[in-house]
Amino acid sequence: MNVLVLNCGSSSAKFAVLDAVTGARHLTGQAQRLGSAEATLEWTFADEKHTRPLPGADHDGALRAAVALLAPCGLAGTLCGVGHRVVHGGARFSGSMRITPEVVRQIEACVPLGPLHNPPNLQGIRIAGELLPTLAQVAVFDTAFHQTMPPRAYTYPVPLEWREAHGVRRYGFHGTSHRYVARKAQELLGLAPDAGALVTAHLGNGCSATAVLDGRSVDTTMGLTPLEGLVMGTRSGSVDPALIGHVARATGESADRVLDVLNKRSGLLGLSGHSNDLRTLEDDAAAGDARAALAVEVFAYVAAKQLAGLVVALGRLDALVFTGGIGENGVAMRARIVALLGFLGLDLDPSANALAIRGRAGRITRSTSPQALVVPTDEELMIAHDTAALVAAA
Ligand code: ADP
């Protein structure tokens, strides 16, 4: 059951061919800097890395080059479908969908909500449909898992007309990752798919956390867009929205420009002034850089505060689940966050914490109720699973 998984961003396209049952990766790769003279295609097949320049290539050129790799890799005839990551499904999609012209229209209708992400996602869908016309195509939405949030969690306290006319509400993102790690955590805890009170913390360059009660998302930190919530690599997370007007008036910049800075030059980068990479900042803080030290401290404090807030949605906590680049490898950051959450009954096991890196899953607390777990995420595998399941159901 091999699936081609595609994730098209504004200037990049990631692809992978993986077995939806075993999770084995046969081919992985990405095209970067699309639309520029420096565009490249990198891929790994049979443990060997390759790079090829694709000067001036756009998404079309990149996906053509990627699909052209399938035959020489012996994968062309093995695929059962193509799974696409689609960022914004609005309130229209509560699960993955087989792509039809109607589904494409609905994804297009979500473009105003995801203006940066949905257009390249749609391009990937169109190009894959042309290049691989006999294969089923499936859309897997970042927002879908959070469609189970109750109104009290997704409703902003703003005028009704904004909510009704402009789709202003909280949607949540990283749903594919939260769904995957919640299920893995349930397995580790010996729980059924419809049991457990979990907070899943996806801490990478983008960061979000979700309250998962009995297998369903009941609250999450990202909102209308992925800007809300935790401190991230370059995104501020939640700030007083009045700062946008204040900075715009003070600097003469437009509100859109200020928002761009909140998305691209804030978070760890804005706090430290020089890096969005937590590893760099931890090293710099240890070497005496006060701004780097503050960045690390703010990241941990805001994370702990918001993770604790999600426990309100659950009413109790069985496990806090760390994932993402920082969640899976950031031993010191996990220790800081767990220490701040000690009042919930979490008690770090430093040696277990030190061992849970580079893809190793497991409990990192002495406490078992609640406990903290590390669970490596695999969004591509989740997309492959959903694609294979929808193809099999048809
Ligand atoms: P993305 O959201 O782009 O997929 P990742 O999930 O790969 O990002 O996470 C990237 C972040 O993970 C970076 O801030 C990086 O510093 C951090 N990270 C990776 N390894 C470690 C580590 N050993 N210790 C601390 N942070 C780490």
Short mmCIF file of N, CA and C and ligand atoms in Angstrom, two decimals, residues 14 174 202-206 268 276-280 282 324-326 329-331, ligand 1:
data_model
loop_
_atom_site.label_atom_id
_atom_site.label_comp_id
_atom_site.label_asym_id
_atom_site.label_seq_id
_atom_site.Cartn_x
_atom_site.Cartn_y
_atom_site.Cartn_z
N LYS A 14 7.58 19.23 -0.60
CA LYS A 14 8.16 18.03 -0.01
C LYS A 14 7.38 16.83 -0.53
N HIS A 174 -1.89 21.90 12.85
CA HIS A 174 -1.05 20.75 13.26
C HIS A 174 -1.93 19.54 13.63
N HIS A 202 3.06 20.03 20.36
CA HIS A 202 3.91 19.96 19.16
C HIS A 202 4.81 21.20 19.17
N LEU A 203 6.05 21.00 19.56
CA LEU A 203 7.00 22.11 19.68
C LEU A 203 8.08 21.94 18.62
N GLY A 204 7.99 22.73 17.57
CA GLY A 204 9.01 22.69 16.51
C GLY A 204 9.32 24.13 16.17
N ASN A 205 9.45 24.40 14.88
CA ASN A 205 9.56 25.79 14.48
C ASN A 205 8.19 26.45 14.64
N GLY A 206 7.15 25.74 14.19
CA GLY A 206 5.79 26.11 14.58
C GLY A 206 5.45 25.34 15.84
N LEU A 268 11.09 33.26 19.00
CA LEU A 268 12.48 33.11 19.48
C LEU A 268 13.41 34.07 18.75
N ASN A 276 16.20 31.70 15.38
CA ASN A 276 14.93 31.04 15.72
C ASN A 276 15.18 29.60 16.14
N ASP A 277 16.45 29.23 16.29
CA ASP A 277 16.80 27.83 16.55
C ASP A 277 17.08 27.67 18.05
N LEU A 278 16.28 26.84 18.70
CA LEU A 278 16.41 26.71 20.15
C LEU A 278 17.79 26.20 20.56
N ARG A 279 18.36 25.29 19.76
CA ARG A 279 19.70 24.77 20.12
C ARG A 279 20.72 25.89 20.21
N THR A 280 20.71 26.75 19.17
CA THR A 280 21.63 27.89 19.16
C THR A 280 21.42 28.75 20.39
N GLU A 282 20.05 28.02 23.31
CA GLU A 282 20.46 27.39 24.57
C GLU A 282 21.99 27.48 24.73
N GLY A 324 7.49 17.05 17.96
CA GLY A 324 8.11 18.11 17.17
C GLY A 324 9.60 18.16 17.49
N GLY A 325 10.34 18.93 16.70
CA GLY A 325 11.81 18.97 16.86
C GLY A 325 12.25 19.27 18.27
N ILE A 326 11.61 20.25 18.91
CA ILE A 326 11.96 20.61 20.29
C ILE A 326 11.40 19.57 21.26
N ASN A 329 13.51 16.34 21.01
CA ASN A 329 14.96 16.38 21.25
C ASN A 329 15.41 17.37 22.31
N GLY A 330 14.55 18.28 22.66
CA GLY A 330 14.95 19.37 23.56
C GLY A 330 14.90 18.93 25.02
N VAL A 331 15.92 18.24 25.45
CA VAL A 331 15.96 17.67 26.81
C VAL A 331 15.82 18.78 27.85
P1 ADP B 1 9.46 22.37 11.82
O1 ADP B 1 8.31 22.92 12.62
O2 ADP B 1 10.02 23.35 10.83
O3 ADP B 1 9.20 20.98 11.27
P2 ADP B 1 11.13 21.00 13.71
O4 ADP B 1 9.98 20.20 14.24
O5 ADP B 1 12.20 20.31 12.97
O6 ADP B 1 10.64 22.24 12.88
O7 ADP B 1 11.80 21.76 14.97
C1 ADP B 1 12.83 22.66 14.82
C2 ADP B 1 13.27 23.11 16.20
O8 ADP B 1 13.71 21.98 16.95
C3 ADP B 1 14.42 24.11 16.19
O9 ADP B 1 14.14 25.18 17.10
C4 ADP B 1 15.56 23.28 16.72
O10 ADP B 1 16.49 24.07 17.43
C5 ADP B 1 14.83 22.36 17.68
N1 ADP B 1 15.69 21.23 18.07
C6 ADP B 1 16.11 20.20 17.31
N2 ADP B 1 16.95 19.42 18.02
C7 ADP B 1 17.08 19.99 19.25
C8 ADP B 1 17.82 19.69 20.43
N3 ADP B 1 18.59 18.61 20.49
N4 ADP B 1 17.69 20.51 21.48
C9 ADP B 1 16.91 21.59 21.44
N5 ADP B 1 16.19 21.93 20.36
C10 ADP B 1 16.27 21.15 19.28
#
